[in-house]
Every structure is written in structure tokens, then in C-alpha cells.
C-alpha positions as protocol buffer text, in pm:
chain_id: "A"
residue {
  index: 1
  type: MET
  ca { x: -7816 y: -2909 z: -5258 }
}
residue {
  index: 2
  type: LYS
  ca { x: -7536 y: -2919 z: -5513 }
}
residue {
  index: 3
  type: ILE
  ca { x: -7191 y: -3035 z: -5408 }
}
residue {
  index: 4
  type: LYS
  ca { x: -6866 y: -3124 z: -5576 }
}
residue {
  index: 5
  type: VAL
  ca { x: -6640 y: -3416 z: -5490 }
}
residue {
  index: 6
  type: ILE
  ca { x: -6295 y: -3303 z: -5601 }
}
residue {
  index: 7
  type: LYS
  ca { x: -5995 y: -3531 z: -5629 }
}
residue {
  index: 8
  type: ILE
  ca { x: -5646 y: -3379 z: -5630 }
}
residue {
  index: 9
  type: GLY
  ca { x: -5307 y: -3546 z: -5659 }
}
residue {
  index: 10
  type: GLY
  ca { x: -5033 y: -3541 z: -5400 }
}
residue {
  index: 11
  type: LYS
  ca { x: -4802 y: -3330 z: -5620 }
}
residue {
  index: 12
  type: LEU
  ca { x: -5027 y: -3029 z: -5564 }
}
residue {
  index: 13
  type: ILE
  ca { x: -4983 y: -3053 z: -5188 }
}
residue {
  index: 14
  type: GLU
  ca { x: -4602 y: -3059 z: -5184 }
}
residue {
  index: 15
  type: ASN
  ca { x: -4554 y: -2722 z: -5349 }
}
residue {
  index: 16
  type: ASN
  ca { x: -4657 y: -2433 z: -5121 }
}
residue {
  index: 17
  type: ASP
  ca { x: -4733 y: -2192 z: -5405 }
}
residue {
  index: 18
  type: VAL
  ca { x: -4938 y: -2448 z: -5599 }
}
residue {
  index: 19
  type: LEU
  ca { x: -5129 y: -2548 z: -5286 }
}
residue {
  index: 20
  type: ALA
  ca { x: -5200 y: -2183 z: -5204 }
}
residue {
  index: 21
  type: SER
  ca { x: -5333 y: -2120 z: -5556 }
}
residue {
  index: 22
  type: LEU
  ca { x: -5550 y: -2432 z: -5542 }
}
residue {
  index: 23
  type: CYS
  ca { x: -5697 y: -2336 z: -5206 }
}
residue {
  index: 24
  type: ASP
  ca { x: -5769 y: -1986 z: -5336 }
}
residue {
  index: 25
  type: HIS
  ca { x: -5976 y: -2148 z: -5612 }
}
residue {
  index: 26
  type: LEU
  ca { x: -6149 y: -2382 z: -5368 }
}
residue {
  index: 27
  type: ALA
  ca { x: -6236 y: -2096 z: -5132 }
}
residue {
  index: 28
  type: SER
  ca { x: -6398 y: -1905 z: -5419 }
}
residue {
  index: 29
  type: LEU
  ca { x: -6615 y: -2192 z: -5546 }
}
residue {
  index: 30
  type: GLY
  ca { x: -6923 y: -2070 z: -5366 }
}
residue {
  index: 31
  type: GLU
  ca { x: -7062 y: -2418 z: -5308 }
}
residue {
  index: 32
  type: ALA
  ca { x: -7003 y: -2709 z: -5073 }
}
residue {
  index: 33
  type: PHE
  ca { x: -6745 y: -2970 z: -5166 }
}
residue {
  index: 34
  type: VAL
  ca { x: -6561 y: -3276 z: -5044 }
}
residue {
  index: 35
  type: LEU
  ca { x: -6190 y: -3287 z: -5122 }
}
residue {
  index: 36
  type: VAL
  ca { x: -6018 y: -3625 z: -5169 }
}
residue {
  index: 37
  type: HIS
  ca { x: -5641 y: -3617 z: -5202 }
}
residue {
  index: 38
  type: GLY
  ca { x: -5354 y: -3850 z: -5274 }
}
residue {
  index: 39
  type: GLY
  ca { x: -5001 y: -3819 z: -5146 }
}
residue {
  index: 40
  type: GLY
  ca { x: -4787 y: -4065 z: -5337 }
}
residue {
  index: 41
  type: VAL
  ca { x: -4506 y: -3819 z: -5413 }
}
residue {
  index: 42
  type: MET
  ca { x: -4489 y: -3707 z: -5051 }
}
residue {
  index: 43
  type: GLY
  ca { x: -4487 y: -4071 z: -4941 }
}
residue {
  index: 44
  type: SER
  ca { x: -4202 y: -4151 z: -5179 }
}
residue {
  index: 45
  type: HIS
  ca { x: -3994 y: -3861 z: -5050 }
}
residue {
  index: 46
  type: LEU
  ca { x: -4056 y: -3964 z: -4689 }
}
residue {
  index: 47
  type: ALA
  ca { x: -3961 y: -4324 z: -4771 }
}
residue {
  index: 48
  type: GLN
  ca { x: -3636 y: -4202 z: -4924 }
}
residue {
  index: 49
  type: LYS
  ca { x: -3556 y: -3999 z: -4611 }
}
residue {
  index: 50
  type: LEU
  ca { x: -3623 y: -4303 z: -4392 }
}
residue {
  index: 51
  type: GLY
  ca { x: -3431 y: -4543 z: -4616 }
}
residue {
  index: 52
  type: VAL
  ca { x: -3738 y: -4750 z: -4708 }
}
residue {
  index: 53
  type: GLU
  ca { x: -3745 y: -4893 z: -5060 }
}
residue {
  index: 54
  type: VAL
  ca { x: -4049 y: -4792 z: -5268 }
}
residue {
  index: 55
  type: LYS
  ca { x: -4175 y: -5100 z: -5453 }
}
residue {
  index: 56
  type: MET
  ca { x: -4379 y: -5053 z: -5769 }
}
residue {
  index: 57
  type: HIS
  ca { x: -4544 y: -5281 z: -6023 }
}
residue {
  index: 58
  type: GLU
  ca { x: -4664 y: -5136 z: -6354 }
}
residue {
  index: 59
  type: GLY
  ca { x: -4674 y: -4789 z: -6202 }
}
residue {
  index: 60
  type: ARG
  ca { x: -4867 y: -4894 z: -5892 }
}
residue {
  index: 61
  type: ARG
  ca { x: -4734 y: -4893 z: -5539 }
}
residue {
  index: 62
  type: ILE
  ca { x: -4691 y: -5220 z: -5347 }
}
residue {
  index: 63
  type: THR
  ca { x: -4767 y: -5144 z: -4982 }
}
residue {
  index: 64
  type: ASP
  ca { x: -4571 y: -5366 z: -4744 }
}
residue {
  index: 65
  type: ALA
  ca { x: -4582 y: -5306 z: -4367 }
}
residue {
  index: 66
  type: ALA
  ca { x: -4310 y: -5039 z: -4370 }
}
residue {
  index: 67
  type: THR
  ca { x: -4463 y: -4862 z: -4668 }
}
residue {
  index: 68
  type: LEU
  ca { x: -4804 y: -4865 z: -4500 }
}
residue {
  index: 69
  type: GLU
  ca { x: -4663 y: -4681 z: -4198 }
}
residue {
  index: 70
  type: ILE
  ca { x: -4515 y: -4420 z: -4430 }
}
residue {
  index: 71
  type: ALA
  ca { x: -4841 y: -4388 z: -4625 }
}
residue {
  index: 72
  type: VAL
  ca { x: -5038 y: -4329 z: -4305 }
}
residue {
  index: 73
  type: MET
  ca { x: -4787 y: -4067 z: -4189 }
}
residue {
  index: 74
  type: ALA
  ca { x: -4773 y: -3891 z: -4525 }
}
residue {
  index: 75
  type: TYR
  ca { x: -5134 y: -3914 z: -4648 }
}
residue {
  index: 76
  type: ALA
  ca { x: -5345 y: -3907 z: -4331 }
}
residue {
  index: 77
  type: GLY
  ca { x: -5090 y: -3691 z: -4150 }
}
residue {
  index: 78
  type: LEU
  ca { x: -4877 y: -3430 z: -4323 }
}
residue {
  index: 79
  type: ALA
  ca { x: -5059 y: -3408 z: -4658 }
}
residue {
  index: 80
  type: ASN
  ca { x: -5405 y: -3396 z: -4503 }
}
residue {
  index: 81
  type: LYS
  ca { x: -5318 y: -3136 z: -4243 }
}
residue {
  index: 82
  type: ARG
  ca { x: -5138 y: -2913 z: -4491 }
}
residue {
  index: 83
  type: VAL
  ca { x: -5453 y: -2896 z: -4701 }
}
residue {
  index: 84
  type: VAL
  ca { x: -5678 y: -2840 z: -4399 }
}
residue {
  index: 85
  type: ALA
  ca { x: -5456 y: -2560 z: -4267 }
}
residue {
  index: 86
  type: ALA
  ca { x: -5440 y: -2389 z: -4607 }
}
residue {
  index: 87
  type: LEU
  ca { x: -5819 y: -2398 z: -4641 }
}
residue {
  index: 88
  type: GLN
  ca { x: -5875 y: -2277 z: -4285 }
}
residue {
  index: 89
  type: ALA
  ca { x: -5645 y: -1982 z: -4358 }
}
residue {
  index: 90
  type: ARG
  ca { x: -5887 y: -1885 z: -4636 }
}
residue {
  index: 91
  type: GLY
  ca { x: -6199 y: -1905 z: -4423 }
}
residue {
  index: 92
  type: VAL
  ca { x: -6301 y: -2255 z: -4533 }
}
residue {
  index: 93
  type: ASN
  ca { x: -6408 y: -2466 z: -4233 }
}
residue {
  index: 94
  type: ALA
  ca { x: -6218 y: -2777 z: -4343 }
}
residue {
  index: 95
  type: CYS
  ca { x: -6223 y: -3100 z: -4143 }
}
residue {
  index: 96
  type: GLY
  ca { x: -5946 y: -3353 z: -4209 }
}
residue {
  index: 97
  type: LEU
  ca { x: -6042 y: -3720 z: -4217 }
}
residue {
  index: 98
  type: SER
  ca { x: -5897 y: -4049 z: -4327 }
}
residue {
  index: 99
  type: GLY
  ca { x: -6118 y: -4330 z: -4448 }
}
residue {
  index: 100
  type: CYS
  ca { x: -6102 y: -4501 z: -4110 }
}
residue {
  index: 101
  type: ASP
  ca { x: -6229 y: -4197 z: -3917 }
}
residue {
  index: 102
  type: MET
  ca { x: -6597 y: -4246 z: -3831 }
}
residue {
  index: 103
  type: ALA
  ca { x: -6593 y: -4539 z: -4077 }
}
residue {
  index: 104
  type: VAL
  ca { x: -6600 y: -4299 z: -4372 }
}
residue {
  index: 105
  type: VAL
  ca { x: -6455 y: -4559 z: -4613 }
}
residue {
  index: 106
  type: LYS
  ca { x: -6461 y: -4932 z: -4543 }
}
residue {
  index: 107
  type: SER
  ca { x: -6253 y: -5156 z: -4766 }
}
residue {
  index: 108
  type: HIS
  ca { x: -6104 y: -5502 z: -4795 }
}
residue {
  index: 109
  type: ARG
  ca { x: -5747 y: -5607 z: -4852 }
}
residue {
  index: 110
  type: ARG
  ca { x: -5689 y: -5685 z: -5218 }
}
residue {
  index: 111
  type: PRO
  ca { x: -5664 y: -6063 z: -5266 }
}
residue {
  index: 112
  type: VAL
  ca { x: -5329 y: -6207 z: -5370 }
}
residue {
  index: 113
  type: LYS
  ca { x: -5333 y: -6325 z: -5731 }
}
residue {
  index: 114
  type: ASP
  ca { x: -5034 y: -6280 z: -5960 }
}
residue {
  index: 115
  type: ILE
  ca { x: -4909 y: -5994 z: -5740 }
}
residue {
  index: 116
  type: ASP
  ca { x: -4923 y: -5948 z: -5364 }
}
residue {
  index: 117
  type: TRP
  ca { x: -5008 y: -5580 z: -5330 }
}
residue {
  index: 118
  type: GLY
  ca { x: -4967 y: -5593 z: -4954 }
}
residue {
  index: 119
  type: PHE
  ca { x: -5181 y: -5356 z: -4748 }
}
residue {
  index: 120
  type: VAL
  ca { x: -5377 y: -5219 z: -5044 }
}
residue {
  index: 121
  type: GLY
  ca { x: -5750 y: -5180 z: -5000 }
}
residue {
  index: 122
  type: ASP
  ca { x: -6039 y: -5187 z: -5246 }
}
residue {
  index: 123
  type: VAL
  ca { x: -6346 y: -4987 z: -5143 }
}
residue {
  index: 124
  type: ASP
  ca { x: -6655 y: -5167 z: -5014 }
}
residue {
  index: 125
  type: GLU
  ca { x: -6867 y: -4895 z: -4855 }
}
residue {
  index: 126
  type: VAL
  ca { x: -6881 y: -4520 z: -4789 }
}
residue {
  index: 127
  type: ASN
  ca { x: -7049 y: -4373 z: -4482 }
}
residue {
  index: 128
  type: ALA
  ca { x: -7232 y: -4093 z: -4661 }
}
residue {
  index: 129
  type: ASP
  ca { x: -7427 y: -4004 z: -4346 }
}
residue {
  index: 130
  type: VAL
  ca { x: -7112 y: -3883 z: -4170 }
}
residue {
  index: 131
  type: LEU
  ca { x: -7004 y: -3673 z: -4467 }
}
residue {
  index: 132
  type: ALA
  ca { x: -7357 y: -3533 z: -4499 }
}
residue {
  index: 133
  type: LEU
  ca { x: -7356 y: -3440 z: -4130 }
}
residue {
  index: 134
  type: LEU
  ca { x: -7041 y: -3235 z: -4184 }
}
residue {
  index: 135
  type: LEU
  ca { x: -7164 y: -3077 z: -4508 }
}
residue {
  index: 136
  type: ASP
  ca { x: -7505 y: -2987 z: -4366 }
}
residue {
  index: 137
  type: ASN
  ca { x: -7331 y: -2807 z: -4078 }
}
residue {
  index: 138
  type: GLY
  ca { x: -7103 y: -2601 z: -4298 }
}
residue {
  index: 139
  type: ALA
  ca { x: -6788 y: -2813 z: -4271 }
}
residue {
  index: 140
  type: ILE
  ca { x: -6579 y: -2921 z: -4569 }
}
residue {
  index: 141
  type: PRO
  ca { x: -6447 y: -3280 z: -4545 }
}
residue {
  index: 142
  type: VAL
  ca { x: -6088 y: -3331 z: -4662 }
}
residue {
  index: 143
  type: VAL
  ca { x: -6041 y: -3706 z: -4703 }
}
residue {
  index: 144
  type: SER
  ca { x: -5715 y: -3899 z: -4729 }
}
residue {
  index: 145
  type: PRO
  ca { x: -5720 y: -4245 z: -4891 }
}
residue {
  index: 146
  type: ILE
  ca { x: -5620 y: -4443 z: -4581 }
}
residue {
  index: 147
  type: THR
  ca { x: -5909 y: -4684 z: -4528 }
}
residue {
  index: 148
  type: PHE
  ca { x: -5969 y: -4982 z: -4302 }
}
residue {
  index: 149
  type: SER
  ca { x: -6079 y: -5345 z: -4320 }
}
residue {
  index: 150
  type: PRO
  ca { x: -6336 y: -5533 z: -4108 }
}
residue {
  index: 151
  type: ALA
  ca { x: -6039 y: -5682 z: -3919 }
}
residue {
  index: 152
  type: GLY
  ca { x: -5916 y: -5334 z: -3829 }
}
residue {
  index: 153
  type: ASP
  ca { x: -5620 y: -5325 z: -4069 }
}
residue {
  index: 154
  type: LEU
  ca { x: -5523 y: -4988 z: -4212 }
}
residue {
  index: 155
  type: LEU
  ca { x: -5514 y: -5003 z: -4592 }
}
residue {
  index: 156
  type: ASN
  ca { x: -5370 y: -4782 z: -4863 }
}
residue {
  index: 157
  type: THR
  ca { x: -5643 y: -4720 z: -5120 }
}
residue {
  index: 158
  type: ASN
  ca { x: -5633 y: -4553 z: -5461 }
}
residue {
  index: 159
  type: ALA
  ca { x: -5751 y: -4193 z: -5419 }
}
residue {
  index: 160
  type: ASP
  ca { x: -5941 y: -4195 z: -5751 }
}
residue {
  index: 161
  type: SER
  ca { x: -6137 y: -4497 z: -5629 }
}
residue {
  index: 162
  type: VAL
  ca { x: -6211 y: -4327 z: -5297 }
}
residue {
  index: 163
  type: ALA
  ca { x: -6332 y: -4012 z: -5475 }
}
residue {
  index: 164
  type: SER
  ca { x: -6560 y: -4212 z: -5705 }
}
residue {
  index: 165
  type: ALA
  ca { x: -6704 y: -4409 z: -5414 }
}
residue {
  index: 166
  type: VAL
  ca { x: -6762 y: -4092 z: -5209 }
}
residue {
  index: 167
  type: ALA
  ca { x: -6939 y: -3929 z: -5504 }
}
residue {
  index: 168
  type: LYS
  ca { x: -7163 y: -4233 z: -5554 }
}
residue {
  index: 169
  type: GLY
  ca { x: -7251 y: -4244 z: -5186 }
}
residue {
  index: 170
  type: LEU
  ca { x: -7334 y: -3874 z: -5164 }
}
residue {
  index: 171
  type: ALA
  ca { x: -7536 y: -3887 z: -5488 }
}
residue {
  index: 172
  type: GLN
  ca { x: -7811 y: -4058 z: -5287 }
}
residue {
  index: 173
  type: LYS
  ca { x: -7848 y: -3733 z: -5089 }
}
residue {
  index: 174
  type: TYR
  ca { x: -7728 y: -3447 z: -5311 }
}
residue {
  index: 175
  type: ASP
  ca { x: -7683 y: -3333 z: -5670 }
}
residue {
  index: 176
  type: VAL
  ca { x: -7317 y: -3436 z: -5709 }
}
residue {
  index: 177
  type: GLU
  ca { x: -7050 y: -3352 z: -5963 }
}
residue {
  index: 178
  type: LEU
  ca { x: -6726 y: -3550 z: -5944 }
}
residue {
  index: 179
  type: VAL
  ca { x: -6415 y: -3354 z: -6043 }
}
residue {
  index: 180
  type: PHE
  ca { x: -6083 y: -3516 z: -6135 }
}
residue {
  index: 181
  type: THR
  ca { x: -5784 y: -3283 z: -6169 }
}
residue {
  index: 182
  type: LEU
  ca { x: -5502 y: -3344 z: -6417 }
}
residue {
  index: 183
  type: ASP
  ca { x: -5193 y: -3156 z: -6532 }
}
residue {
  index: 184
  type: LYS
  ca { x: -5380 y: -3083 z: -6858 }
}
residue {
  index: 185
  type: ALA
  ca { x: -5675 y: -2853 z: -6930 }
}
residue {
  index: 186
  type: GLY
  ca { x: -5907 y: -3153 z: -6966 }
}
residue {
  index: 187
  type: VAL
  ca { x: -5965 y: -3417 z: -7234 }
}
residue {
  index: 188
  type: LEU
  ca { x: -5771 y: -3302 z: -7540 }
}
residue {
  index: 189
  type: LEU
  ca { x: -5780 y: -3407 z: -7904 }
}
residue {
  index: 190
  type: ASP
  ca { x: -5407 y: -3324 z: -7909 }
}
residue {
  index: 191
  type: VAL
  ca { x: -5234 y: -3384 z: -7575 }
}
residue {
  index: 192
  type: ASP
  ca { x: -4979 y: -3113 z: -7657 }
}
residue {
  index: 193
  type: ASP
  ca { x: -5240 y: -2847 z: -7736 }
}
residue {
  index: 194
  type: ASP
  ca { x: -5467 y: -2713 z: -7461 }
}
residue {
  index: 195
  type: GLU
  ca { x: -5667 y: -2534 z: -7732 }
}
residue {
  index: 196
  type: SER
  ca { x: -5789 y: -2875 z: -7852 }
}
residue {
  index: 197
  type: LEU
  ca { x: -6001 y: -2919 z: -7538 }
}
residue {
  index: 198
  type: ILE
  ca { x: -6324 y: -3114 z: -7574 }
}
residue {
  index: 199
  type: PRO
  ca { x: -6568 y: -2917 z: -7354 }
}
residue {
  index: 200
  type: THR
  ca { x: -6842 y: -3182 z: -7331 }
}
residue {
  index: 201
  type: ILE
  ca { x: -6841 y: -3558 z: -7388 }
}
residue {
  index: 202
  type: THR
  ca { x: -7167 y: -3744 z: -7447 }
}
residue {
  index: 203
  type: PRO
  ca { x: -7193 y: -4122 z: -7495 }
}
residue {
  index: 204
  type: SER
  ca { x: -7232 y: -4085 z: -7872 }
}
residue {
  index: 205
  type: LEU
  ca { x: -6936 y: -3848 z: -7904 }
}
residue {
  index: 206
  type: TYR
  ca { x: -6725 y: -4075 z: -7683 }
}
residue {
  index: 207
  type: ALA
  ca { x: -6800 y: -4375 z: -7904 }
}
residue {
  index: 208
  type: GLN
  ca { x: -6712 y: -4172 z: -8214 }
}
residue {
  index: 209
  type: LEU
  ca { x: -6384 y: -4039 z: -8072 }
}
residue {
  index: 210
  type: LYS
  ca { x: -6279 y: -4387 z: -7959 }
}
residue {
  index: 211
  type: ALA
  ca { x: -6357 y: -4531 z: -8301 }
}
residue {
  index: 212
  type: GLU
  ca { x: -6149 y: -4254 z: -8461 }
}
residue {
  index: 213
  type: GLU
  ca { x: -5872 y: -4319 z: -8203 }
}
residue {
  index: 214
  type: LYS
  ca { x: -5882 y: -3954 z: -8097 }
}
residue {
  index: 215
  type: ILE
  ca { x: -5934 y: -4071 z: -7739 }
}
residue {
  index: 216
  type: HIS
  ca { x: -5707 y: -4359 z: -7644 }
}
residue {
  index: 217
  type: SER
  ca { x: -5461 y: -4506 z: -7393 }
}
residue {
  index: 218
  type: GLY
  ca { x: -5498 y: -4392 z: -7033 }
}
residue {
  index: 219
  type: MET
  ca { x: -5791 y: -4159 z: -7099 }
}
residue {
  index: 220
  type: ILE
  ca { x: -6025 y: -4446 z: -7192 }
}
residue {
  index: 221
  type: PRO
  ca { x: -6035 y: -4604 z: -6844 }
}
residue {
  index: 222
  type: LYS
  ca { x: -6085 y: -4257 z: -6693 }
}
residue {
  index: 223
  type: ILE
  ca { x: -6391 y: -4189 z: -6908 }
}
residue {
  index: 224
  type: ASP
  ca { x: -6521 y: -4545 z: -6867 }
}
residue {
  index: 225
  type: ASN
  ca { x: -6496 y: -4492 z: -6491 }
}
residue {
  index: 226
  type: ALA
  ca { x: -6676 y: -4158 z: -6531 }
}
residue {
  index: 227
  type: TYR
  ca { x: -6971 y: -4327 z: -6700 }
}
residue {
  index: 228
  type: GLN
  ca { x: -6985 y: -4600 z: -6435 }
}
residue {
  index: 229
  type: THR
  ca { x: -7003 y: -4324 z: -6173 }
}
residue {
  index: 230
  type: ILE
  ca { x: -7279 y: -4145 z: -6364 }
}
residue {
  index: 231
  type: GLU
  ca { x: -7476 y: -4469 z: -6392 }
}
residue {
  index: 232
  type: ALA
  ca { x: -7457 y: -4490 z: -6010 }
}
residue {
  index: 233
  type: GLY
  ca { x: -7634 y: -4155 z: -5975 }
}
residue {
  index: 234
  type: VAL
  ca { x: -7365 y: -3887 z: -6002 }
}
residue {
  index: 235
  type: SER
  ca { x: -7490 y: -3599 z: -6221 }
}
residue {
  index: 236
  type: SER
  ca { x: -7168 y: -3540 z: -6415 }
}
residue {
  index: 237
  type: VAL
  ca { x: -6793 y: -3592 z: -6407 }
}
residue {
  index: 238
  type: ARG
  ca { x: -6554 y: -3307 z: -6480 }
}
residue {
  index: 239
  type: ILE
  ca { x: -6193 y: -3362 z: -6591 }
}
residue {
  index: 240
  type: THR
  ca { x: -5991 y: -3044 z: -6563 }
}
residue {
  index: 241
  type: SER
  ca { x: -5681 y: -2871 z: -6432 }
}
residue {
  index: 242
  type: PRO
  ca { x: -5664 y: -2763 z: -6066 }
}
residue {
  index: 243
  type: SER
  ca { x: -5643 y: -2400 z: -6177 }
}
residue {
  index: 244
  type: ASN
  ca { x: -5981 y: -2415 z: -6354 }
}
residue {
  index: 245
  type: LEU
  ca { x: -6220 y: -2619 z: -6141 }
}
residue {
  index: 246
  type: MET
  ca { x: -6526 y: -2488 z: -6327 }
}
residue {
  index: 247
  type: GLY
  ca { x: -6377 y: -2553 z: -6672 }
}
residue {
  index: 248
  type: GLY
  ca { x: -6221 y: -2848 z: -6850 }
}
residue {
  index: 249
  type: THR
  ca { x: -6422 y: -3136 z: -6994 }
}
residue {
  index: 250
  type: VAL
  ca { x: -6761 y: -3240 z: -6858 }
}
residue {
  index: 251
  type: VAL
  ca { x: -6871 y: -3601 z: -6910 }
}
residue {
  index: 252
  type: VAL
  ca { x: -7252 y: -3630 z: -6919 }
}
residue {
  index: 253
  type: LYS
  ca { x: -7522 y: -3884 z: -7003 }
}
């Protein structure tokens, strides 16, 4: 059985028209999928409404106790249920979960080193059996990145990391493609030109493009992560826009 694990950002959930368009695409995929979503923008807006300061370090959120409560409300609550409702309206039998539901994603609190990230979790284990049970019975899991620790603490976990871990776990049972959505058409030779899309990246082409500095900066860790995921058993990783889930750039062995 082929499935996709699709990661979307929180920005897509906030805008009703964008969310509707995305869910139209998801409903027309014609294959099973797991959707993993973020919610950072929604969390930031909720924090502003509640008068809670959003603390960041190098673009990453520091999750203190107050921020954790907001993250749980925004990610596992409003964001998750908006996606589930939109999919249900299109005939997709979506089931909303957070990482702590049925122990879907276990994690540990990130150790304090130079920075205390607070209640931020790094993934330890995915309960692929639970996700498989849903998939095999026609349900579509919609997973928010609120995970939990062995001590029972709720933790805010990076949604990209959750999606990668879910894909690796399910790859032991299915033929899995991991899909990351961006605000670009995929991996581009020129970031300002969608026509410069690279449709397929192989290890040899990746090495060449890095050496020529045609792939650089933030895209390198994304593709490195893609190859780590493939080495763990995932068939391929697709990097694309949310409006073209079957297009974009495919990273393969």
C-alpha cells in the first residue's frame, strides 16, 4: 500500500481560502495519507491576543510554560480541528490527533545547553501501529506536533521532525513518500524563478549542485534531512508547493 506523509505549515491553516484549496487537493489525491501540520503563526497571533510575549532565538520558538499552553490550544486545538473539519466537508474521513494521543509520538525534553528551549521536545519514537490501524480502516490521521515525555509533560515539537519520524515509522509497513510543502514550486536553481525547478534530485546531482553552489543556505539541511529519511526506508521525499502535491522536486536514491 502506498501512502504519503504530508507536512504543511501553519500559515496555510489560518487563511480560509488557502485551506479550502489545499483540502480540495488532498481530497483528490486518490491515495491514503497522513497530514502533519504546524501552527506557529496561529500560536503567535493567539499569544498576542492574550498578552504573552513570544520568545525566539535564531528563528526558533522558546516554549516557556505560558507559551506551551498557547501552543497546545493553537496546534492541537484550533489548527487541528480546522483542518479536520475542512477535510470532513470534502468526504475525507479525517481523524485529528496530537502526538500524545494513543502515544503516537513520544519525545524527550531538549536538554539545556547554551539555550534553555523550555518545553520543546525532540522525537524518540512513533507508534506506527496506531497510525496503521487508522489508515487500514479508511481514516486519515491529521497530526499536530504536540508530543509528550515519559514523565507526562506536554512538549512542543518541530513539525518537520514529527513528519520525518512518522514517515520513517510507517515505512516499515507501507511504501511511503514524504512530502514537504513550501511557498515555492520546489527546489529551484533561481529562487525567484519557478521555471528553474529541478524535477528530480539524485545523490550525484545533489553533490554537483552543492559544489557549484546552485543549492545552498537553508535548502541544504532540507535535502540532507531528506536523504537521512530515505536511508531509514522512506521511498522518496517530495519538496513542492501545497497547490501541486504531485509535482515539485522529488529527492531519490
